Amino acid sequence: MARYFAERLGRDGSGSTLVNRRPYDLVVTDSSGLFTMTAALSWFGLVLVPIIISIALNLPVSGLPLIGVALWLGLLRTARWLSPAAHADTLMQKGRYTEALAMCERSLAITGSGAWVGRRRLVWLNRRVAALLGMGQYDAALLAAIDALEASPDPETIANCAVVLLRLNRYDMAIETARLACALTHDRSVRANATLAWAMLAHGLPAEAEALADASLADIQALTPYVRRENHTACLSALCQAQRALGLTRRANDTLKRLRRIARRAPTVAGVILLEEAGIHANEPAVAANLIARAHAADPAYTGWYLTQPIAQRFQSDAPAVAALAQQASDAIEQMSAAAPEDRSIQTLLRSLRSEASPRPIYQSSAPALLTQVATLSATLALLLLWMWRFFISQSL
């Protein structure tokens, strides 16, 4: 099925969008084996040896073992910060989706011993969906979501597919897909509930949207700081729109304040905030149009989709420029929806994957890397406690 969809959208059939490769492009391979070896060797040199020598000499050696532990933990943190995955996420946080997409494509195109597999590959597949969404290429994003679904029909992957369907304005299909994600998580999928809330708004059901967004926010509070900023933003934005539609202006303004707080130093969220501020000035066409124009400059893809929603109709009657943007976005989404797989095909795929769907993603791809990290961290804690007991705690008793 994925190969058939790939042929329709000009993909290479291997799960990657056709991109022009340049000879100097960085090849991003899975270096978990090298990371595992480096982490183990550095642990011996920075953690194990200093503590053993200190205990053997019966001297605290001015706390050098503690410095070694701190250096090793800092080395692990730096390695993760400099990893290809972290670099791709940073690019997307800065709105540089084209560069992030190119990095995803290069990573997923690797074969052989350096190929990304298992959960590590799944992360790149979902990251590719996010990059395409940010670029507004919703037809390609749906294909990327299908690739990820066939790799692992877990709640996050299914919820990502629901978001793509929502951006194609296929509300009923987005609802069906999001509910599958919720069923796997006992209604605790933040991304799926936010998608459901936006779909309810599109169907003119603000009370239901508010309830879904409130439920999602309760889960966000329980899961903080592990919730992604874009999921939190989507939830607050839907809640703000629902409250405004219900005439709860004061509560909507409070929600907007919360949205501003989580969006600090996040360029990709600036457009969302500006659009919500435009809602406050809906009765001032010139002010609202200016805010929408600024939102479009900050995030053209999201702003275009937002203007196609029923809740945004109030901005268009007295602002020809906004109406023109909305029409342009509507035409583009219709074209992409026509080129993307049909709802019937998506339903068939979901039905075939329903029996395989799991609350958890597929297996960890690098078991040695995972075991090495668990073993070294556990041993570090044990050795550190032994060293502190030997030179500090026992002597004070």
PDB file of C-alpha atoms in Angstrom, residues 57-312:
ATOM      1  CA  LEU A  57      44.777   4.648  49.093  1.00  0.00           C
ATOM      2  CA  ASN A  58      42.247   5.366  51.837  1.00  0.00           C
ATOM      3  CA  LEU A  59      42.305   9.023  50.790  1.00  0.00           C
ATOM      4  CA  PRO A  60      39.499  11.249  49.470  1.00  0.00           C
ATOM      5  CA  VAL A  61      42.070  12.897  47.135  1.00  0.00           C
ATOM      6  CA  SER A  62      40.397  16.291  47.414  1.00  0.00           C
ATOM      7  CA  GLY A  63      37.132  15.044  45.921  1.00  0.00           C
ATOM      8  CA  LEU A  64      38.628  14.110  42.540  1.00  0.00           C
ATOM      9  CA  PRO A  65      36.250  11.136  42.126  1.00  0.00           C
ATOM     10  CA  LEU A  66      33.323  13.558  42.357  1.00  0.00           C
ATOM     11  CA  ILE A  67      34.873  15.694  39.646  1.00  0.00           C
ATOM     12  CA  GLY A  68      35.311  12.566  37.507  1.00  0.00           C
ATOM     13  CA  VAL A  69      31.646  11.654  37.896  1.00  0.00           C
ATOM     14  CA  ALA A  70      30.597  15.200  36.988  1.00  0.00           C
ATOM     15  CA  LEU A  71      32.852  15.180  33.922  1.00  0.00           C
ATOM     16  CA  TRP A  72      31.452  11.849  32.744  1.00  0.00           C
ATOM     17  CA  LEU A  73      27.845  12.965  33.148  1.00  0.00           C
ATOM     18  CA  GLY A  74      28.723  16.183  31.338  1.00  0.00           C
ATOM     19  CA  LEU A  75      30.295  14.153  28.527  1.00  0.00           C
ATOM     20  CA  LEU A  76      27.089  12.123  28.104  1.00  0.00           C
ATOM     21  CA  ARG A  77      24.988  15.268  28.087  1.00  0.00           C
ATOM     22  CA  THR A  78      27.236  16.943  25.521  1.00  0.00           C
ATOM     23  CA  ALA A  79      27.156  13.862  23.285  1.00  0.00           C
ATOM     24  CA  ARG A  80      23.377  13.889  23.300  1.00  0.00           C
ATOM     25  CA  TRP A  81      23.300  17.638  22.654  1.00  0.00           C
ATOM     26  CA  LEU A  82      25.597  17.202  19.650  1.00  0.00           C
ATOM     27  CA  SER A  83      23.746  14.156  18.298  1.00  0.00           C
ATOM     28  CA  PRO A  84      22.096  14.293  14.838  1.00  0.00           C
ATOM     29  CA  ALA A  85      18.655  13.832  16.387  1.00  0.00           C
ATOM     30  CA  ALA A  86      19.129  16.799  18.726  1.00  0.00           C
ATOM     31  CA  HIS A  87      20.420  18.898  15.832  1.00  0.00           C
ATOM     32  CA  ALA A  88      17.348  18.071  13.732  1.00  0.00           C
ATOM     33  CA  ASP A  89      15.038  18.979  16.619  1.00  0.00           C
ATOM     34  CA  THR A  90      16.859  22.285  17.079  1.00  0.00           C
ATOM     35  CA  LEU A  91      16.409  23.077  13.396  1.00  0.00           C
ATOM     36  CA  MET A  92      12.660  22.501  13.669  1.00  0.00           C
ATOM     37  CA  GLN A  93      12.398  24.580  16.845  1.00  0.00           C
ATOM     38  CA  LYS A  94      13.950  27.431  14.869  1.00  0.00           C
ATOM     39  CA  GLY A  95      11.509  26.936  12.001  1.00  0.00           C
ATOM     40  CA  ARG A  96      14.187  25.633   9.621  1.00  0.00           C
ATOM     41  CA  TYR A  97      12.018  22.786   8.404  1.00  0.00           C
ATOM     42  CA  THR A  98      13.649  22.358   5.009  1.00  0.00           C
ATOM     43  CA  GLU A  99      17.035  21.656   6.591  1.00  0.00           C
ATOM     44  CA  ALA A 100      15.472  19.338   9.164  1.00  0.00           C
ATOM     45  CA  LEU A 101      13.632  17.441   6.418  1.00  0.00           C
ATOM     46  CA  ALA A 102      16.838  17.013   4.410  1.00  0.00           C
ATOM     47  CA  MET A 103      18.514  15.624   7.525  1.00  0.00           C
ATOM     48  CA  CYS A 104      15.627  13.205   8.085  1.00  0.00           C
ATOM     49  CA  GLU A 105      15.766  12.004   4.479  1.00  0.00           C
ATOM     50  CA  ARG A 106      19.501  11.395   4.614  1.00  0.00           C
ATOM     51  CA  SER A 107      19.149   9.523   7.884  1.00  0.00           C
ATOM     52  CA  LEU A 108      16.341   7.295   6.615  1.00  0.00           C
ATOM     53  CA  ALA A 109      18.144   6.587   3.338  1.00  0.00           C
ATOM     54  CA  ILE A 110      21.087   4.913   5.101  1.00  0.00           C
ATOM     55  CA  THR A 111      21.326   1.157   4.649  1.00  0.00           C
ATOM     56  CA  GLY A 112      23.676  -1.478   5.955  1.00  0.00           C
ATOM     57  CA  SER A 113      25.462  -1.406   9.304  1.00  0.00           C
ATOM     58  CA  GLY A 114      24.858   2.322   9.834  1.00  0.00           C
ATOM     59  CA  ALA A 115      21.100   2.173   9.212  1.00  0.00           C
ATOM     60  CA  TRP A 116      18.676   3.404  11.834  1.00  0.00           C
ATOM     61  CA  VAL A 117      16.389   0.591  12.978  1.00  0.00           C
ATOM     62  CA  GLY A 118      13.716  -0.044  15.565  1.00  0.00           C
ATOM     63  CA  ARG A 119      12.608   2.824  17.746  1.00  0.00           C
ATOM     64  CA  ARG A 120      15.562   4.952  16.672  1.00  0.00           C
ATOM     65  CA  ARG A 121      14.320   4.808  13.084  1.00  0.00           C
ATOM     66  CA  LEU A 122      10.752   5.454  14.192  1.00  0.00           C
ATOM     67  CA  VAL A 123      11.840   8.728  15.808  1.00  0.00           C
ATOM     68  CA  TRP A 124      13.249   9.873  12.455  1.00  0.00           C
ATOM     69  CA  LEU A 125      10.049   8.816  10.677  1.00  0.00           C
ATOM     70  CA  ASN A 126       7.910  10.873  13.068  1.00  0.00           C
ATOM     71  CA  ARG A 127      10.375  13.744  12.883  1.00  0.00           C
ATOM     72  CA  ARG A 128       9.972  13.739   9.104  1.00  0.00           C
ATOM     73  CA  VAL A 129       6.196  14.060   9.514  1.00  0.00           C
ATOM     74  CA  ALA A 130       6.700  17.079  11.785  1.00  0.00           C
ATOM     75  CA  ALA A 131       9.068  18.746   9.304  1.00  0.00           C
ATOM     76  CA  LEU A 132       6.633  18.282   6.407  1.00  0.00           C
ATOM     77  CA  LEU A 133       3.796  19.652   8.528  1.00  0.00           C
ATOM     78  CA  GLY A 134       5.880  22.711   9.322  1.00  0.00           C
ATOM     79  CA  MET A 135       6.525  23.219   5.616  1.00  0.00           C
ATOM     80  CA  GLY A 136       2.828  22.889   4.806  1.00  0.00           C
ATOM     81  CA  GLN A 137       3.360  19.857   2.547  1.00  0.00           C
ATOM     82  CA  TYR A 138       0.401  17.956   3.914  1.00  0.00           C
ATOM     83  CA  ASP A 139       0.093  15.406   1.105  1.00  0.00           C
ATOM     84  CA  ALA A 140       3.724  14.351   1.573  1.00  0.00           C
ATOM     85  CA  ALA A 141       3.232  14.479   5.352  1.00  0.00           C
ATOM     86  CA  LEU A 142       0.387  11.982   5.074  1.00  0.00           C
ATOM     87  CA  LEU A 143       2.607   9.584   3.144  1.00  0.00           C
ATOM     88  CA  ALA A 144       5.328  10.025   5.757  1.00  0.00           C
ATOM     89  CA  ALA A 145       2.765   9.319   8.474  1.00  0.00           C
ATOM     90  CA  ILE A 146       1.723   6.143   6.661  1.00  0.00           C
ATOM     91  CA  ASP A 147       5.357   5.032   6.539  1.00  0.00           C
ATOM     92  CA  ALA A 148       5.625   5.592  10.287  1.00  0.00           C
ATOM     93  CA  LEU A 149       2.341   3.766  10.921  1.00  0.00           C
ATOM     94  CA  GLU A 150       3.537   0.710   9.015  1.00  0.00           C
ATOM     95  CA  ALA A 151       6.727   0.757  11.095  1.00  0.00           C
ATOM     96  CA  SER A 152       4.914   1.071  14.436  1.00  0.00           C
ATOM     97  CA  PRO A 153       1.185   1.726  14.998  1.00  0.00           C
ATOM     98  CA  ASP A 154       1.724   3.206  18.479  1.00  0.00           C
ATOM     99  CA  PRO A 155      -0.223   6.143  20.007  1.00  0.00           C
ATOM    100  CA  GLU A 156       2.256   8.880  19.057  1.00  0.00           C
ATOM    101  CA  THR A 157       2.535   7.698  15.466  1.00  0.00           C
ATOM    102  CA  ILE A 158      -1.234   7.336  15.102  1.00  0.00           C
ATOM    103  CA  ALA A 159      -1.774  10.775  16.665  1.00  0.00           C
ATOM    104  CA  ASN A 160       0.707  12.290  14.202  1.00  0.00           C
ATOM    105  CA  CYS A 161      -1.331  10.837  11.362  1.00  0.00           C
ATOM    106  CA  ALA A 162      -4.471  12.365  12.883  1.00  0.00           C
ATOM    107  CA  VAL A 163      -2.802  15.793  12.926  1.00  0.00           C
ATOM    108  CA  VAL A 164      -1.938  15.489   9.220  1.00  0.00           C
ATOM    109  CA  LEU A 165      -5.536  14.549   8.399  1.00  0.00           C
ATOM    110  CA  LEU A 166      -6.724  17.543  10.400  1.00  0.00           C
ATOM    111  CA  ARG A 167      -4.405  19.839   8.408  1.00  0.00           C
ATOM    112  CA  LEU A 168      -5.947  18.395   5.221  1.00  0.00           C
ATOM    113  CA  ASN A 169      -9.337  19.419   6.693  1.00  0.00           C
ATOM    114  CA  ARG A 170     -10.486  15.783   6.695  1.00  0.00           C
ATOM    115  CA  TYR A 171     -12.164  16.193  10.051  1.00  0.00           C
ATOM    116  CA  ASP A 172     -14.085  12.911  10.252  1.00  0.00           C
ATOM    117  CA  MET A 173     -11.035  10.855   9.336  1.00  0.00           C
ATOM    118  CA  ALA A 174      -8.913  12.842  11.802  1.00  0.00           C
ATOM    119  CA  ILE A 175     -11.456  12.095  14.524  1.00  0.00           C
ATOM    120  CA  GLU A 176     -11.453   8.362  13.757  1.00  0.00           C
ATOM    121  CA  THR A 177      -7.662   8.220  13.790  1.00  0.00           C
ATOM    122  CA  ALA A 178      -7.295  10.325  16.942  1.00  0.00           C
ATOM    123  CA  ARG A 179      -9.814   8.154  18.777  1.00  0.00           C
ATOM    124  CA  LEU A 180      -7.744   5.082  17.964  1.00  0.00           C
ATOM    125  CA  ALA A 181      -4.740   6.771  19.607  1.00  0.00           C
ATOM    126  CA  CYS A 182      -6.895   7.667  22.615  1.00  0.00           C
ATOM    127  CA  ALA A 183      -8.163   4.098  22.898  1.00  0.00           C
ATOM    128  CA  LEU A 184      -4.589   2.828  23.169  1.00  0.00           C
ATOM    129  CA  THR A 185      -3.757   5.324  25.911  1.00  0.00           C
ATOM    130  CA  HIS A 186      -7.052   5.254  27.836  1.00  0.00           C
ATOM    131  CA  ASP A 187      -7.862   8.786  26.562  1.00  0.00           C
ATOM    132  CA  ARG A 188      -4.517  10.184  27.721  1.00  0.00           C
ATOM    133  CA  SER A 189      -2.969  11.117  24.386  1.00  0.00           C
ATOM    134  CA  VAL A 190      -2.303  14.849  24.560  1.00  0.00           C
ATOM    135  CA  ARG A 191      -1.756  15.212  20.815  1.00  0.00           C
ATOM    136  CA  ALA A 192      -4.832  13.149  19.909  1.00  0.00           C
ATOM    137  CA  ASN A 193      -7.102  15.051  22.293  1.00  0.00           C
ATOM    138  CA  ALA A 194      -5.873  18.391  20.938  1.00  0.00           C
ATOM    139  CA  THR A 195      -6.644  17.155  17.427  1.00  0.00           C
ATOM    140  CA  LEU A 196     -10.107  16.052  18.514  1.00  0.00           C
ATOM    141  CA  ALA A 197     -10.711  19.469  20.079  1.00  0.00           C
ATOM    142  CA  TRP A 198      -9.845  21.252  16.818  1.00  0.00           C
ATOM    143  CA  ALA A 199     -12.067  18.848  14.859  1.00  0.00           C
ATOM    144  CA  MET A 200     -14.951  19.574  17.245  1.00  0.00           C
ATOM    145  CA  LEU A 201     -14.426  23.303  16.648  1.00  0.00           C
ATOM    146  CA  ALA A 202     -14.621  22.692  12.915  1.00  0.00           C
ATOM    147  CA  HIS A 203     -17.917  20.856  13.438  1.00  0.00           C
ATOM    148  CA  GLY A 204     -19.286  23.768  15.475  1.00  0.00           C
ATOM    149  CA  LEU A 205     -19.120  22.008  18.844  1.00  0.00           C
ATOM    150  CA  PRO A 206     -17.146  24.368  21.116  1.00  0.00           C
ATOM    151  CA  ALA A 207     -18.386  22.816  24.378  1.00  0.00           C
ATOM    152  CA  GLU A 208     -17.055  19.411  23.351  1.00  0.00           C
ATOM    153  CA  ALA A 209     -13.819  21.048  22.216  1.00  0.00           C
ATOM    154  CA  GLU A 210     -13.414  22.769  25.573  1.00  0.00           C
ATOM    155  CA  ALA A 211     -13.947  19.499  27.448  1.00  0.00           C
ATOM    156  CA  LEU A 212     -11.368  17.685  25.318  1.00  0.00           C
ATOM    157  CA  ALA A 213      -8.819  20.488  25.681  1.00  0.00           C
ATOM    158  CA  ASP A 214      -9.364  20.621  29.448  1.00  0.00           C
ATOM    159  CA  ALA A 215      -8.813  16.864  29.702  1.00  0.00           C
ATOM    160  CA  SER A 216      -5.663  17.183  27.646  1.00  0.00           C
ATOM    161  CA  LEU A 217      -4.371  19.995  29.872  1.00  0.00           C
ATOM    162  CA  ALA A 218      -4.903  17.843  32.953  1.00  0.00           C
ATOM    163  CA  ASP A 219      -2.700  15.180  31.366  1.00  0.00           C
ATOM    164  CA  ILE A 220      -0.133  17.821  30.430  1.00  0.00           C
ATOM    165  CA  GLN A 221       0.131  18.938  34.046  1.00  0.00           C
ATOM    166  CA  ALA A 222       0.701  15.339  35.114  1.00  0.00           C
ATOM    167  CA  LEU A 223       3.301  14.692  32.405  1.00  0.00           C
ATOM    168  CA  THR A 224       5.245  17.975  32.546  1.00  0.00           C
ATOM    169  CA  PRO A 225       8.117  18.431  31.588  1.00  0.00           C
ATOM    170  CA  TYR A 226       7.856  15.541  29.140  1.00  0.00           C
ATOM    171  CA  VAL A 227       5.135  17.097  26.969  1.00  0.00           C
ATOM    172  CA  ARG A 228       6.345  18.664  23.744  1.00  0.00           C
ATOM    173  CA  ARG A 229       5.800  22.381  23.339  1.00  0.00           C
ATOM    174  CA  GLU A 230       3.871  22.008  20.074  1.00  0.00           C
ATOM    175  CA  ASN A 231       1.351  19.641  21.705  1.00  0.00           C
ATOM    176  CA  HIS A 232       0.869  21.990  24.656  1.00  0.00           C
ATOM    177  CA  THR A 233       0.454  24.908  22.254  1.00  0.00           C
ATOM    178  CA  ALA A 234      -2.139  23.098  20.112  1.00  0.00           C
ATOM    179  CA  CYS A 235      -4.133  22.230  23.225  1.00  0.00           C
ATOM    180  CA  LEU A 236      -4.108  25.776  24.634  1.00  0.00           C
ATOM    181  CA  SER A 237      -4.949  27.271  21.250  1.00  0.00           C
ATOM    182  CA  ALA A 238      -7.958  24.972  20.836  1.00  0.00           C
ATOM    183  CA  LEU A 239      -9.086  25.769  24.383  1.00  0.00           C
ATOM    184  CA  CYS A 240      -8.753  29.492  23.749  1.00  0.00           C
ATOM    185  CA  GLN A 241     -10.875  29.231  20.596  1.00  0.00           C
ATOM    186  CA  ALA A 242     -13.504  27.091  22.343  1.00  0.00           C
ATOM    187  CA  GLN A 243     -13.795  29.485  25.287  1.00  0.00           C
ATOM    188  CA  ARG A 244     -14.112  32.479  22.969  1.00  0.00           C
ATOM    189  CA  ALA A 245     -16.828  30.699  20.951  1.00  0.00           C
ATOM    190  CA  LEU A 246     -18.708  30.001  24.185  1.00  0.00           C
ATOM    191  CA  GLY A 247     -18.500  33.659  25.197  1.00  0.00           C
ATOM    192  CA  LEU A 248     -16.048  32.975  28.038  1.00  0.00           C
ATOM    193  CA  THR A 249     -13.874  35.964  27.180  1.00  0.00           C
ATOM    194  CA  ARG A 250     -12.105  36.284  30.518  1.00  0.00           C
ATOM    195  CA  ARG A 251     -11.176  32.616  30.602  1.00  0.00           C
ATOM    196  CA  ALA A 252     -10.012  32.814  26.976  1.00  0.00           C
ATOM    197  CA  ASN A 253      -7.718  35.713  27.874  1.00  0.00           C
ATOM    198  CA  ASP A 254      -6.305  33.730  30.798  1.00  0.00           C
ATOM    199  CA  THR A 255      -5.646  30.807  28.453  1.00  0.00           C
ATOM    200  CA  LEU A 256      -3.880  33.157  26.046  1.00  0.00           C
ATOM    201  CA  LYS A 257      -1.610  34.287  28.899  1.00  0.00           C
ATOM    202  CA  ARG A 258      -0.691  30.662  29.540  1.00  0.00           C
ATOM    203  CA  LEU A 259       0.004  30.238  25.843  1.00  0.00           C
ATOM    204  CA  ARG A 260       2.339  33.223  25.884  1.00  0.00           C
ATOM    205  CA  ARG A 261       4.245  31.787  28.839  1.00  0.00           C
ATOM    206  CA  ILE A 262       5.013  28.450  27.207  1.00  0.00           C
ATOM    207  CA  ALA A 263       5.882  30.072  23.884  1.00  0.00           C
ATOM    208  CA  ARG A 264       8.830  32.133  25.084  1.00  0.00           C
ATOM    209  CA  ARG A 265      11.901  31.781  22.888  1.00  0.00           C
ATOM    210  CA  ALA A 266       9.972  29.578  20.468  1.00  0.00           C
ATOM    211  CA  PRO A 267       9.843  31.192  17.000  1.00  0.00           C
ATOM    212  CA  THR A 268       7.615  28.438  15.610  1.00  0.00           C
ATOM    213  CA  VAL A 269       4.878  29.282  18.118  1.00  0.00           C
ATOM    214  CA  ALA A 270       4.855  33.020  17.417  1.00  0.00           C
ATOM    215  CA  GLY A 271       2.272  32.611  14.663  1.00  0.00           C
ATOM    216  CA  VAL A 272      -0.120  30.772  16.969  1.00  0.00           C
ATOM    217  CA  ILE A 273       0.014  33.554  19.556  1.00  0.00           C
ATOM    218  CA  LEU A 274      -0.512  36.288  16.973  1.00  0.00           C
ATOM    219  CA  LEU A 275      -3.577  34.480  15.609  1.00  0.00           C
ATOM    220  CA  GLU A 276      -5.052  34.138  19.083  1.00  0.00           C
ATOM    221  CA  GLU A 277      -4.399  37.839  19.678  1.00  0.00           C
ATOM    222  CA  ALA A 278      -6.189  38.546  16.406  1.00  0.00           C
ATOM    223  CA  GLY A 279      -9.203  36.791  17.911  1.00  0.00           C
ATOM    224  CA  ILE A 280      -9.265  39.392  20.688  1.00  0.00           C
ATOM    225  CA  HIS A 281      -9.438  42.140  18.053  1.00  0.00           C
ATOM    226  CA  ALA A 282     -11.949  40.423  15.771  1.00  0.00           C
ATOM    227  CA  ASN A 283     -14.130  43.559  15.908  1.00  0.00           C
ATOM    228  CA  GLU A 284     -11.218  45.724  14.760  1.00  0.00           C
ATOM    229  CA  PRO A 285     -10.572  44.536  11.177  1.00  0.00           C
ATOM    230  CA  ALA A 286      -7.437  46.614  10.607  1.00  0.00           C
ATOM    231  CA  VAL A 287      -5.767  45.446  13.833  1.00  0.00           C
ATOM    232  CA  ALA A 288      -6.761  41.812  13.279  1.00  0.00           C
ATOM    233  CA  ALA A 289      -5.533  41.903   9.664  1.00  0.00           C
ATOM    234  CA  ASN A 290      -2.167  43.278  10.787  1.00  0.00           C
ATOM    235  CA  LEU A 291      -1.782  40.530  13.378  1.00  0.00           C
ATOM    236  CA  ILE A 292      -2.729  37.872  10.829  1.00  0.00           C
ATOM    237  CA  ALA A 293      -0.198  39.253   8.359  1.00  0.00           C
ATOM    238  CA  ARG A 294       2.504  39.048  11.025  1.00  0.00           C
ATOM    239  CA  ALA A 295       1.407  35.506  11.876  1.00  0.00           C
ATOM    240  CA  HIS A 296       1.626  34.540   8.216  1.00  0.00           C
ATOM    241  CA  ALA A 297       5.160  35.933   8.024  1.00  0.00           C
ATOM    242  CA  ALA A 298       6.157  33.925  11.121  1.00  0.00           C
ATOM    243  CA  ASP A 299       4.414  30.646  10.204  1.00  0.00           C
ATOM    244  CA  PRO A 300       2.785  30.655   6.738  1.00  0.00           C
ATOM    245  CA  ALA A 301       1.777  26.982   6.794  1.00  0.00           C
ATOM    246  CA  TYR A 302      -0.118  27.060  10.099  1.00  0.00           C
ATOM    247  CA  THR A 303      -1.620  30.487   9.425  1.00  0.00           C
ATOM    248  CA  GLY A 304      -2.902  29.376   6.033  1.00  0.00           C
ATOM    249  CA  TRP A 305      -4.540  26.294   7.543  1.00  0.00           C
ATOM    250  CA  TYR A 306      -5.991  28.329  10.413  1.00  0.00           C
ATOM    251  CA  LEU A 307      -7.642  30.755   8.006  1.00  0.00           C
ATOM    252  CA  THR A 308      -9.464  27.866   6.313  1.00  0.00           C
ATOM    253  CA  GLN A 309     -11.176  26.895   9.577  1.00  0.00           C
ATOM    254  CA  PRO A 310     -14.798  27.911  10.247  1.00  0.00           C
ATOM    255  CA  ILE A 311     -13.695  29.806  13.364  1.00  0.00           C
ATOM    256  CA  ALA A 312     -11.611  32.153  11.188  1.00  0.00           C
TER     257      ALA A 312
END
